[in-house]
XYZ file of C-alpha atoms in Angstrom:
226
model
C -3.582 8.518 15.382
C -4.800 6.388 17.558
C -6.267 9.290 18.632
C -8.101 10.649 15.283
C -11.680 9.709 14.884
C -11.534 7.122 12.068
C -14.891 6.362 10.299
C -14.619 2.402 9.402
C -12.872 0.147 11.537
C -11.073 -3.342 9.736
C -14.165 -5.300 12.129
C -16.959 -3.831 10.393
C -16.189 -3.372 6.950
C -13.708 -6.756 5.974
C -16.274 -8.753 3.962
C -15.551 -12.709 4.087
C -14.945 -14.774 1.136
C -17.809 -17.020 1.945
C -20.413 -14.042 2.542
C -23.366 -14.116 0.401
C -23.365 -11.649 -2.708
C -26.250 -8.790 -1.948
C -29.014 -8.486 -4.485
C -28.070 -6.633 -7.399
C -30.193 -6.102 -10.492
C -30.193 -8.502 -13.686
C -28.239 -5.877 -15.853
C -25.583 -5.450 -12.939
C -25.623 -9.472 -12.512
C -25.265 -10.205 -16.564
C -22.134 -7.785 -16.148
C -20.796 -9.324 -12.987
C -21.003 -12.841 -15.150
C -19.764 -11.398 -17.947
C -16.375 -10.204 -16.289
C -16.182 -13.407 -14.819
C -16.050 -15.509 -18.014
C -13.437 -12.854 -19.380
C -11.420 -13.439 -16.521
C -11.735 -17.446 -16.419
C -10.745 -17.307 -20.248
C -7.787 -15.296 -19.796
C -6.341 -17.118 -17.540
C -7.356 -20.490 -19.462
C -5.236 -19.065 -22.300
C -2.521 -18.327 -19.920
C -2.904 -14.406 -20.570
C -2.347 -11.794 -18.120
C -5.355 -9.905 -15.813
C -4.850 -6.927 -14.665
C -6.933 -5.037 -11.862
C -6.852 -1.462 -11.354
C -8.939 0.111 -8.109
C -9.086 2.647 -6.324
C -9.616 3.701 -2.489
C -12.536 2.518 -2.232
C -12.522 -1.103 -3.145
C -10.440 -1.069 0.073
C -12.809 0.892 2.382
C -15.859 -1.403 1.007
C -13.793 -3.984 2.538
C -12.773 -5.975 -0.424
C -9.082 -7.243 1.000
C -9.708 -10.971 1.304
C -11.682 -11.611 -1.943
C -8.805 -9.593 -3.742
C -6.362 -12.020 -1.598
C -8.188 -15.180 -2.568
C -8.002 -13.546 -6.265
C -4.463 -13.573 -5.917
C -3.847 -16.584 -4.163
C -5.577 -18.437 -6.480
C -3.865 -16.895 -10.004
C -6.791 -15.230 -11.070
C -5.329 -11.664 -10.956
C -1.304 -11.476 -12.588
C -1.262 -7.734 -11.529
C -3.009 -4.876 -9.494
C -2.611 -0.972 -10.002
C -3.922 1.553 -7.316
C -3.384 5.209 -6.833
C -1.611 6.707 -3.500
C -4.953 6.924 -1.683
C -5.460 3.116 -2.086
C -2.258 2.426 -0.395
C -2.732 5.124 2.123
C -6.198 3.165 3.319
C -4.606 0.039 2.896
C -1.716 0.779 4.959
C -3.785 2.512 7.894
C -6.213 -0.371 8.228
C -3.138 -2.960 8.317
C -1.675 -0.939 11.353
C -3.945 0.474 13.099
C -6.972 -1.245 12.117
C -9.027 1.965 11.324
C -8.717 4.683 8.433
C -11.326 6.755 6.817
C -11.068 10.459 8.725
C -14.404 13.206 8.167
C -13.038 15.585 5.109
C -15.426 18.289 5.994
C -14.358 18.475 10.037
C -10.733 18.094 9.661
C -10.401 20.392 6.694
C -11.854 23.465 8.951
C -9.573 22.699 11.612
C -6.458 22.054 9.365
C -5.797 18.582 10.531
C -6.995 16.821 7.704
C -4.452 14.233 5.893
C -1.183 15.675 8.696
C -1.229 12.495 10.492
C 2.220 11.566 11.491
C 2.570 7.733 10.934
C 0.520 7.878 7.983
C 3.156 10.113 5.628
C 6.229 8.419 8.132
C 5.825 5.155 7.740
C 4.699 5.141 4.113
C 7.350 7.149 3.413
C 10.033 4.907 5.261
C 9.054 2.439 3.492
C 9.499 3.835 -0.122
C 12.931 5.018 0.968
C 13.613 1.856 2.035
C 12.550 0.237 -1.135
C 14.303 2.740 -3.323
C 17.917 1.626 -2.222
C 16.946 -1.608 -3.742
C 15.135 -0.694 -6.891
C 11.782 -1.585 -5.518
C 8.847 0.476 -6.471
C 6.071 2.030 -4.295
C 3.695 -1.179 -4.137
C 6.669 -3.894 -3.659
C 8.247 -1.546 -0.878
C 5.210 -0.612 0.925
C 3.392 -4.199 0.652
C 6.789 -5.637 2.219
C 7.273 -3.354 4.664
C 3.272 -4.409 6.092
C 4.009 -7.909 5.657
C 7.642 -8.325 7.240
C 6.310 -5.789 10.530
C 9.240 -3.243 9.394
C 12.362 -3.147 7.301
C 16.178 -3.531 7.908
C 18.194 -0.497 7.031
C 21.864 0.031 6.320
C 24.401 2.373 8.434
C 24.564 5.640 6.723
C 28.627 5.645 6.387
C 27.732 2.299 4.385
C 25.591 4.355 1.950
C 27.949 7.088 1.590
C 30.694 4.302 0.731
C 28.720 3.201 -1.681
C 27.737 6.652 -3.187
C 31.117 7.896 -3.423
C 32.282 4.387 -4.831
C 29.669 4.309 -7.754
C 27.912 7.822 -7.968
C 26.930 7.037 -11.497
C 25.105 3.994 -10.288
C 21.259 3.448 -11.038
C 20.743 3.329 -7.092
C 22.873 6.506 -6.133
C 19.869 8.677 -5.960
C 17.591 6.699 -3.778
C 20.633 6.004 -1.795
C 21.343 9.851 -1.438
C 17.432 10.373 -0.422
C 17.896 7.838 2.170
C 20.868 9.223 3.338
C 19.905 12.906 3.847
C 16.931 11.085 5.536
C 19.165 9.594 7.932
C 21.717 12.236 8.669
C 18.668 14.868 9.081
C 17.491 12.875 11.755
C 14.449 11.300 10.188
C 15.383 7.745 9.248
C 17.224 5.615 11.705
C 19.647 3.503 11.028
C 19.316 -0.537 11.679
C 15.822 -2.431 12.070
C 12.564 0.090 11.860
C 10.143 -2.473 13.919
C 6.521 -1.656 13.296
C 3.731 -4.430 13.987
C 0.538 -4.438 11.187
C -1.710 -6.236 13.525
C -4.485 -6.471 10.929
C -1.929 -7.142 7.752
C -5.126 -9.893 6.798
C -6.420 -6.536 5.311
C -4.033 -5.418 3.318
C -3.710 -6.190 -0.281
C -0.578 -4.414 -0.471
C 0.967 -7.631 1.736
C -1.109 -10.098 -0.139
C 0.343 -9.522 -3.162
C 3.759 -8.754 -2.223
C 3.628 -12.581 -0.477
C 2.341 -14.160 -3.293
C 5.125 -12.449 -5.811
C 2.359 -10.504 -7.528
C 2.957 -7.146 -9.232
C 1.278 -4.097 -7.625
C 2.151 -0.618 -9.146
C 0.794 2.294 -7.217
C 0.161 5.770 -9.818
C 0.339 8.395 -7.078
C -1.160 12.178 -8.181
C 1.657 14.344 -7.787
C 1.680 16.436 -4.473
C -2.077 16.263 -3.534
C -1.955 12.732 -1.770
C -1.953 13.210 1.969
C 1.228 11.997 2.386
C 2.972 14.701 0.561
C 2.114 17.215 3.751
C 4.637 15.148 5.794
C 7.981 16.939 5.959
C 10.362 13.562 5.347
């Protein structure tokens, strides 16, 4: 994927928290002020504030702003779609993301990137055996620069000992991936040099829930054989 022509880079798109806001219309400004007031009121009452966002919030460089909101307790839950996590991971690992859909669909290469599919699936498989959801599993993978996986024999023993366990299916999926050679045993190290651009990592580090609501079959990681 390092050879892919990506259309945006962390250094170019990440917006500093202290950046001067761009000029907006009076009508839009009133909406922003109203939203901020509602958030302040909710938190003053101890009520939840949930942010639901898509990939464009990440692609427009809002990660540091969201990190600030998370760290200061303004957001109590975040939710995104599959694309929101794909761009988040690519920025955190590669420092770049976004491909030309028109050019790459024409060549049959759109969304077929080995690393994106492999490492997101790896994070989800590893998180599954701990009962973690998509957001927490991938956020922990990014924040921790990798994951520690059990040995295949250990997984097999757990499945045999308690086949009705609530994690048995997740264990079986990971075991299958290990036995077909897709996933190694032990430590899988992957340095995320731009993790400051990851909302997933920020949410995990601050212990704030981030849930993922992907489309069934249409996110690009569905192309990966894992």
